Short mmCIF file of C-alpha atoms and ligand atoms in Angstrom, two decimals:
data_model
loop_
_atom_site.label_atom_id
_atom_site.label_comp_id
_atom_site.label_asym_id
_atom_site.label_seq_id
_atom_site.Cartn_x
_atom_site.Cartn_y
_atom_site.Cartn_z
CA MET A 453 102.79 -9.78 55.04
CA THR A 454 102.75 -6.12 55.41
CA THR A 455 100.24 -3.95 54.03
CA ARG A 456 100.19 -0.16 53.67
CA ALA A 457 97.45 1.14 56.46
CA PRO A 458 94.25 1.79 54.38
CA ALA A 459 93.45 5.64 54.59
CA ALA A 460 89.78 6.60 53.73
CA ALA A 461 89.00 8.02 50.65
CA PRO A 462 87.43 11.71 51.43
CA GLY A 463 83.52 10.96 52.52
CA ILE A 464 84.14 7.07 52.81
CA GLU A 465 84.31 5.43 56.19
CA ALA A 466 87.08 2.68 56.68
CA THR A 467 85.28 -0.28 57.87
CA SER A 468 87.29 -2.59 60.47
CA LEU A 469 88.44 -5.52 58.84
CA GLN A 470 86.67 -9.12 59.48
CA PRO A 471 88.62 -12.20 58.33
CA ARG A 472 86.81 -13.48 55.65
CA ARG A 473 85.82 -17.13 54.58
CA HIS A 474 84.36 -16.83 51.39
CA LEU A 475 84.42 -14.16 48.39
CA LEU A 476 81.08 -13.98 46.71
CA ASP A 477 80.95 -10.22 45.85
CA LEU A 478 82.28 -6.80 46.98
CA ASP A 479 78.67 -5.40 48.27
CA ASP A 480 79.78 -6.15 51.67
CA MET A 481 83.32 -4.98 51.44
CA GLY A 482 84.40 -1.31 52.59
CA PHE A 483 87.23 0.79 51.45
CA ALA A 484 89.52 -0.89 54.00
CA GLU A 485 89.32 -4.12 53.15
CA ILE A 486 89.48 -3.46 49.34
CA THR A 487 92.78 -1.46 50.11
CA THR A 488 94.25 -4.34 51.93
CA ILE A 489 93.75 -6.75 48.87
CA LEU A 490 94.95 -4.34 46.37
CA ASP A 491 98.20 -3.63 48.68
CA SER A 492 98.52 -7.24 48.72
CA ALA A 493 98.06 -7.65 45.05
CA GLU A 494 100.68 -5.08 44.73
CA ALA A 495 103.20 -7.24 46.43
CA MET A 496 102.15 -10.35 44.73
CA ARG A 497 102.26 -8.70 41.26
CA GLU A 498 106.25 -8.42 42.14
CA VAL A 499 106.31 -12.60 41.75
CA LEU A 500 105.22 -12.23 38.79
CA HIS A 501 108.71 -10.57 37.38
CA ARG A 502 110.88 -12.62 38.99
CA SER A 503 112.50 -15.48 37.09
CA ILE A 504 111.43 -18.28 39.30
CA LYS A 505 107.28 -17.16 39.57
CA LYS A 506 106.81 -19.39 42.86
CA VAL A 507 106.63 -18.67 46.81
CA PRO A 508 105.64 -21.10 49.26
CA SER A 509 102.84 -19.40 50.83
CA LEU A 510 100.04 -21.90 50.36
CA ARG A 511 102.29 -25.12 49.82
CA GLY A 512 100.03 -27.92 50.99
CA LYS A 513 96.86 -26.05 50.19
CA VAL A 514 94.56 -27.59 47.84
CA VAL A 515 92.64 -25.14 45.51
CA LEU A 516 89.77 -26.48 43.10
CA THR A 517 88.37 -24.73 40.14
CA LEU A 518 84.88 -25.57 39.01
CA PHE A 519 84.08 -23.75 35.81
CA LEU A 520 80.51 -24.59 34.26
CA GLU A 521 80.78 -21.46 31.66
CA PRO A 522 83.37 -21.08 29.41
CA SER A 523 86.33 -18.64 30.53
CA THR A 524 89.91 -18.30 29.73
CA ARG A 525 91.48 -15.47 31.54
CA THR A 526 89.47 -16.04 34.83
CA ARG A 527 89.97 -19.67 34.70
CA VAL A 528 93.92 -19.66 33.68
CA SER A 529 94.53 -16.71 35.92
CA PHE A 530 93.09 -18.38 39.17
CA GLU A 531 95.16 -21.74 38.06
CA GLN A 532 98.35 -19.28 37.79
CA ALA A 533 97.64 -17.52 41.02
CA GLY A 534 97.27 -20.83 43.12
CA LYS A 535 100.28 -22.44 41.49
CA MET A 536 102.53 -19.48 41.67
CA LEU A 537 101.72 -19.64 45.54
CA SER A 538 102.58 -23.15 45.65
CA ALA A 539 99.07 -24.40 45.71
CA ASP A 540 97.63 -27.93 44.49
CA VAL A 541 95.54 -26.60 41.73
CA ILE A 542 92.74 -29.10 40.12
CA ASN A 543 90.75 -28.31 37.47
CA ILE A 544 87.25 -29.31 36.78
CA GLY A 545 84.96 -28.40 33.74
CA GLY A 546 81.52 -29.51 33.09
CA SER A 547 82.38 -31.50 30.36
CA GLY A 548 83.88 -34.71 31.53
CA SER A 549 82.71 -34.22 35.13
CA SER A 550 79.60 -35.75 36.72
CA ALA A 551 77.96 -32.82 36.28
CA GLU A 552 77.50 -34.13 32.46
CA LYS A 553 75.74 -37.34 34.31
CA GLY A 554 73.38 -35.03 36.06
CA GLU A 555 75.29 -34.88 39.27
CA SER A 556 73.54 -31.73 41.71
CA LEU A 557 75.94 -28.71 41.97
CA LEU A 558 75.51 -29.44 45.87
CA ASN A 559 76.62 -33.34 45.45
CA THR A 560 79.35 -32.29 43.21
CA ALA A 561 80.53 -29.57 45.87
CA LEU A 562 80.20 -32.00 48.80
CA THR A 563 82.41 -34.45 47.07
CA LEU A 564 84.89 -32.02 46.56
CA GLN A 565 85.06 -30.82 49.99
CA ALA A 566 85.05 -34.40 51.49
CA MET A 567 88.47 -34.45 49.51
CA HIS A 568 89.51 -31.92 51.69
CA ALA A 569 89.63 -28.87 49.21
CA ASP A 570 90.79 -25.69 50.69
CA ILE A 571 89.08 -23.28 48.48
CA LEU A 572 86.43 -23.71 45.92
CA ILE A 573 86.61 -21.24 43.00
CA ILE A 574 83.26 -21.65 41.04
CA ARG A 575 81.89 -20.01 37.46
CA HIS A 576 78.18 -20.88 37.22
CA GLU A 577 75.53 -19.65 34.95
CA ALA A 578 73.07 -19.25 37.74
CA SER A 579 72.87 -15.95 39.92
CA GLY A 580 73.39 -17.08 43.33
CA ALA A 581 75.23 -20.47 43.01
CA PRO A 582 78.27 -19.58 44.73
CA TYR A 583 76.26 -18.22 47.69
CA PHE A 584 74.22 -21.39 47.95
CA LEU A 585 77.50 -23.26 48.30
CA ALA A 586 78.93 -20.91 50.69
CA ARG A 587 75.89 -21.58 52.76
CA SER A 588 76.31 -25.44 52.02
CA LEU A 589 79.95 -26.04 52.51
CA GLU A 590 81.23 -25.75 56.67
CA ASN A 591 85.12 -26.71 55.68
CA THR A 592 85.76 -25.19 52.24
CA SER A 593 86.03 -21.57 51.23
CA VAL A 594 84.02 -20.37 48.38
CA VAL A 595 85.31 -18.03 45.59
CA ASN A 596 82.77 -16.55 43.21
CA ALA A 597 84.47 -16.52 39.68
CA GLY A 598 81.42 -15.28 38.13
CA ASP A 599 77.48 -16.19 38.67
CA GLY A 600 75.02 -15.49 35.94
CA ARG A 601 74.39 -12.00 35.48
CA HIS A 602 74.98 -11.19 39.12
CA ALA A 603 78.44 -10.60 40.41
CA HIS A 604 81.99 -10.93 39.46
CA PRO A 605 84.46 -9.80 42.34
CA THR A 606 87.94 -10.83 41.41
CA GLN A 607 87.02 -8.64 38.15
CA ALA A 608 86.11 -5.68 39.87
CA LEU A 609 89.26 -5.99 42.19
CA LEU A 610 91.80 -6.08 39.13
CA ASP A 611 89.90 -3.18 37.68
CA LEU A 612 90.20 -1.03 40.63
CA LEU A 613 93.60 -1.96 40.77
CA THR A 614 94.21 -1.25 37.21
CA MET A 615 92.95 2.11 38.03
CA ARG A 616 94.81 2.74 41.19
CA ASP A 617 97.74 2.25 39.33
CA HIS A 618 97.22 5.10 36.89
CA LEU A 619 95.04 7.57 38.87
CA GLU A 620 96.25 9.60 42.10
CA SER A 621 93.31 8.41 43.81
CA LEU A 622 89.65 6.95 42.83
CA ALA A 623 88.03 9.40 45.30
CA GLY A 624 86.27 11.42 42.57
CA ALA A 625 87.46 9.95 39.70
CA LYS A 626 84.72 9.41 36.90
CA VAL A 627 84.06 6.12 35.57
CA VAL A 628 82.16 5.74 32.29
CA ILE A 629 80.71 2.08 31.67
CA VAL A 630 79.72 1.52 28.09
CA GLY A 631 77.53 -1.25 26.76
CA ASP A 632 75.38 -4.07 27.96
CA ALA A 633 75.36 -3.54 31.61
CA LEU A 634 72.17 -5.52 31.88
CA HIS A 635 73.66 -8.81 31.63
CA SER A 636 77.21 -8.18 32.83
CA ARG A 637 78.42 -9.51 36.16
CA VAL A 638 81.28 -7.43 35.75
CA VAL A 639 79.38 -4.04 36.22
CA ARG A 640 77.88 -4.75 39.01
CA SER A 641 80.96 -5.86 41.17
CA ASP A 642 82.11 -2.98 39.71
CA ILE A 643 79.77 -0.57 40.64
CA PHE A 644 79.92 -1.77 44.74
CA GLY A 645 83.93 -1.30 44.36
CA LEU A 646 83.82 1.95 42.77
CA VAL A 647 81.37 3.66 44.92
CA ALA A 648 83.18 2.28 48.18
CA SER A 649 86.53 4.06 46.97
CA GLY A 650 84.25 7.24 46.15
CA ALA A 651 84.66 7.11 42.36
CA SER A 652 81.24 8.12 40.56
CA VAL A 653 79.98 5.76 37.91
CA THR A 654 78.10 6.59 34.56
CA LEU A 655 76.36 3.93 32.95
CA SER A 656 75.80 4.40 28.95
CA GLY A 657 74.65 2.40 26.22
CA PRO A 658 71.12 1.29 24.91
CA PRO A 659 68.31 2.14 27.26
CA THR A 660 67.33 -1.41 26.52
CA MET A 661 70.63 -2.81 28.19
CA ILE A 662 70.72 -0.64 31.17
CA PRO A 663 69.65 -2.73 34.20
CA LEU A 664 66.54 -1.42 35.61
CA ASP A 665 67.37 -2.63 39.34
CA LEU A 666 69.90 0.16 39.09
CA LEU A 667 67.38 2.93 38.77
CA ASN A 668 64.43 3.73 41.00
CA PRO A 669 60.74 3.40 39.54
CA ARG A 670 61.11 7.51 38.22
CA GLY A 671 64.13 6.60 35.77
CA ALA A 672 66.63 8.07 38.33
CA PRO A 673 69.46 6.13 39.59
CA SER A 674 68.87 4.09 42.69
CA LEU A 675 72.30 3.86 43.72
CA PRO A 676 74.25 6.91 45.28
CA GLY A 677 77.30 7.51 43.01
CA VAL A 678 75.65 6.05 39.89
CA ALA A 679 74.41 8.11 36.78
CA VAL A 680 73.00 7.00 33.57
CA GLU A 681 73.63 8.83 30.51
CA PRO A 682 72.49 6.86 27.17
CA ASP A 683 74.13 9.23 24.72
CA LEU A 684 77.76 8.50 24.97
CA ASP A 685 79.29 11.64 23.66
CA THR A 686 77.54 13.48 26.55
CA ALA A 687 78.90 10.68 29.04
CA ILE A 688 82.36 10.60 28.13
CA VAL A 689 83.06 14.16 28.50
CA ASP A 690 85.86 14.55 31.34
CA ALA A 691 86.06 10.66 32.19
CA ASP A 692 89.37 9.47 33.80
CA VAL A 693 88.06 6.03 32.73
CA VAL A 694 86.13 4.49 30.18
CA MET A 695 85.23 0.88 29.98
CA ALA A 696 83.82 -0.90 27.35
CA LEU A 697 81.53 -3.85 28.27
CA ARG A 698 81.06 -6.92 25.91
CA ILE A 699 77.56 -7.86 23.97
CA GLN A 700 76.54 -10.65 25.67
CA LYS A 701 74.84 -12.27 23.06
CA GLU A 702 74.60 -15.79 24.90
CA ARG A 703 72.21 -13.93 27.44
CA GLN A 704 70.28 -11.47 25.32
CA ASP A 705 66.79 -11.83 24.22
CA ALA A 706 66.19 -10.78 20.41
CA GLY A 707 65.56 -6.84 19.97
CA MET A 708 67.83 -5.59 22.49
CA MET A 709 69.84 -3.23 20.26
CA PRO A 710 69.12 -1.70 16.99
CA SER A 711 71.67 -3.60 14.93
CA LEU A 712 75.47 -4.05 15.42
CA ARG A 713 76.07 -1.25 13.16
CA GLU A 714 74.03 1.01 14.81
CA TYR A 715 75.35 -0.16 18.15
CA THR A 716 78.77 0.48 16.87
CA ARG A 717 77.99 3.91 15.60
CA ARG A 718 76.63 5.16 19.06
CA TRP A 719 78.35 3.45 21.67
CA GLN A 720 82.03 2.25 20.13
CA ILE A 721 84.77 3.66 22.17
CA ASN A 722 86.79 5.13 19.45
CA GLU A 723 89.63 7.57 18.91
CA ASP A 724 87.05 10.44 18.10
CA ARG A 725 85.21 9.69 21.15
CA MET A 726 88.20 9.46 23.45
CA ARG A 727 89.44 12.96 22.83
CA LEU A 728 86.12 13.98 24.92
CA ALA A 729 87.31 12.42 27.78
CA LYS A 730 90.25 13.66 29.93
CA PRO A 731 93.46 13.22 28.19
CA GLY A 732 95.21 10.48 29.28
CA ALA A 733 92.02 8.47 30.29
CA LEU A 734 92.37 4.88 30.77
CA ILE A 735 90.32 2.57 28.41
CA MET A 736 89.51 -0.65 29.70
CA HIS A 737 87.48 -3.92 28.73
CA PRO A 738 87.25 -7.10 30.94
CA GLY A 739 87.64 -9.09 27.57
CA PRO A 740 86.72 -11.20 25.80
CA MET A 741 85.93 -8.39 23.24
CA ASN A 742 83.98 -8.14 20.29
CA GLU A 743 87.00 -6.46 18.60
CA GLY A 744 85.71 -3.62 16.40
CA VAL A 745 82.15 -3.15 18.01
CA GLU A 746 82.45 -2.23 21.61
CA ILE A 747 85.94 -0.83 20.81
CA THR A 748 88.38 -0.15 17.68
CA SER A 749 91.01 -2.82 17.09
CA SER A 750 93.41 0.30 17.14
CA LEU A 751 92.76 1.61 20.61
CA ALA A 752 92.48 -2.39 22.08
CA HIS A 753 95.74 -2.95 20.98
CA GLY A 754 97.20 0.76 21.74
CA SER A 755 96.39 2.76 24.29
CA ALA A 756 94.26 0.39 26.14
CA GLN A 757 95.00 -0.91 29.57
CA ILE A 758 93.25 -4.24 28.52
CA GLU A 759 96.72 -6.51 28.83
CA GLU A 760 97.74 -4.87 32.54
CA GLN A 761 94.20 -5.75 33.23
CA VAL A 762 94.95 -9.29 32.83
CA THR A 763 98.21 -9.35 34.34
CA ASN A 764 96.52 -7.63 37.42
CA GLY A 765 94.28 -10.66 37.38
CA VAL A 766 96.80 -13.07 38.47
CA ALA A 767 98.06 -10.47 41.28
CA VAL A 768 94.47 -10.02 42.61
CA ARG A 769 93.66 -13.68 42.72
CA MET A 770 96.94 -14.36 44.33
CA ALA A 771 96.05 -11.85 46.81
CA VAL A 772 92.48 -13.13 47.32
CA LEU A 773 93.47 -16.93 47.59
CA TYR A 774 96.28 -15.71 50.08
CA GLN A 775 93.96 -13.51 52.00
CA LEU A 776 91.40 -16.06 52.55
CA LEU A 777 93.64 -19.07 53.50
CA GLN A 778 96.04 -16.96 55.68
CA GLY A 779 93.20 -17.60 58.33
CA SER A 780 93.63 -21.11 58.24
CA ASP A 781 97.52 -21.06 59.28
CA GLY A 782 98.92 -18.48 56.87
CA GLY A 783 102.66 -18.53 55.38
CA SER A 784 104.84 -15.88 54.42
CA LEU A 785 105.27 -14.58 50.96
CA THR A 786 109.42 -15.10 50.79
C1 NCD B 1161 83.40 -11.34 31.73
C2 NCD B 1161 82.63 -12.40 32.45
O1 NCD B 1161 82.93 -13.84 31.97
O2 NCD B 1161 81.88 -12.04 33.05
N1 NCD B 1161 84.84 -12.11 31.53
C3 NCD B 1161 85.73 -12.10 32.52
O3 NCD B 1161 85.79 -12.87 33.26
N2 NCD B 1161 86.92 -11.53 31.89
C4 NCD B 1161 83.04 -10.57 30.77
C5 NCD B 1161 82.36 -11.07 29.67
O4 NCD B 1161 82.26 -12.40 29.69
O5 NCD B 1161 81.86 -10.21 28.75
#
């Protein structure tokens, strides 16, 4: 497959491409590799528009999804991506598998490796679980589909693709991410990808929901390119992209926010607030939404790019599966 030669964003060094066996996060991914994956995803996206949505690129490959936390769009889009590339895709969930009988994650993964799985896509409540498997499995690639509150690299890649589709360049773009950053694995991966692409990130939301590890002890952002502005009406001014995050009730302690009503009043993405952003600014949400809380229904089902994100999720996951497996023997996108 041919890809556009990646041009580095101003001030960003293009790193040389290394063949990659696992995709665990974007923290070790430079602009050049991100560009290669997104270019590949653009080519893959074209397959989605064909009447026969299938190419033979990964024929004979075995892709396993092991989702031990709930998921709709991520699980289905990995499955769809694998099937569109002609891989054999097998889905395993927590209930109905030996995980329910108390089998350890490692033993489950070793069993799946012994069945000659080429790729294991894992979602797990424990941060770090995919890293542990990547270290333990010799013959199977591991893809992180979301680990605890840590990382969600394919969500970040699909977010970057969606932004790249609309903005001339991500270099210099202002991206405002609003809400429960503390519990969000999406925001952490997004930050790495956005900063590598030369964008600036402003986090906004209740101070109790801003991750302290992003701040140095004096309360200033410790990552270059990342700012914190709790007041959304200030943060949103001149934004190119506004992204709402879901309030992750399942990971929250009590007392993290005043009340849903107060949250909605201060941090909901609505039409009035969007007038403070740049005209035509993108409105994004990784889903699932608490509709009417983080974002108004009219924006979510109106001018927002949320469904584009979902479509791009399939294309990006096709690109990731293809890139990880093409090292083993490849195949062409025909
Ligand atoms: C996200 C996740 O699971 O981290 N959802 C997704 O994959 N699209 C965000 C969330 O659950 O809020």
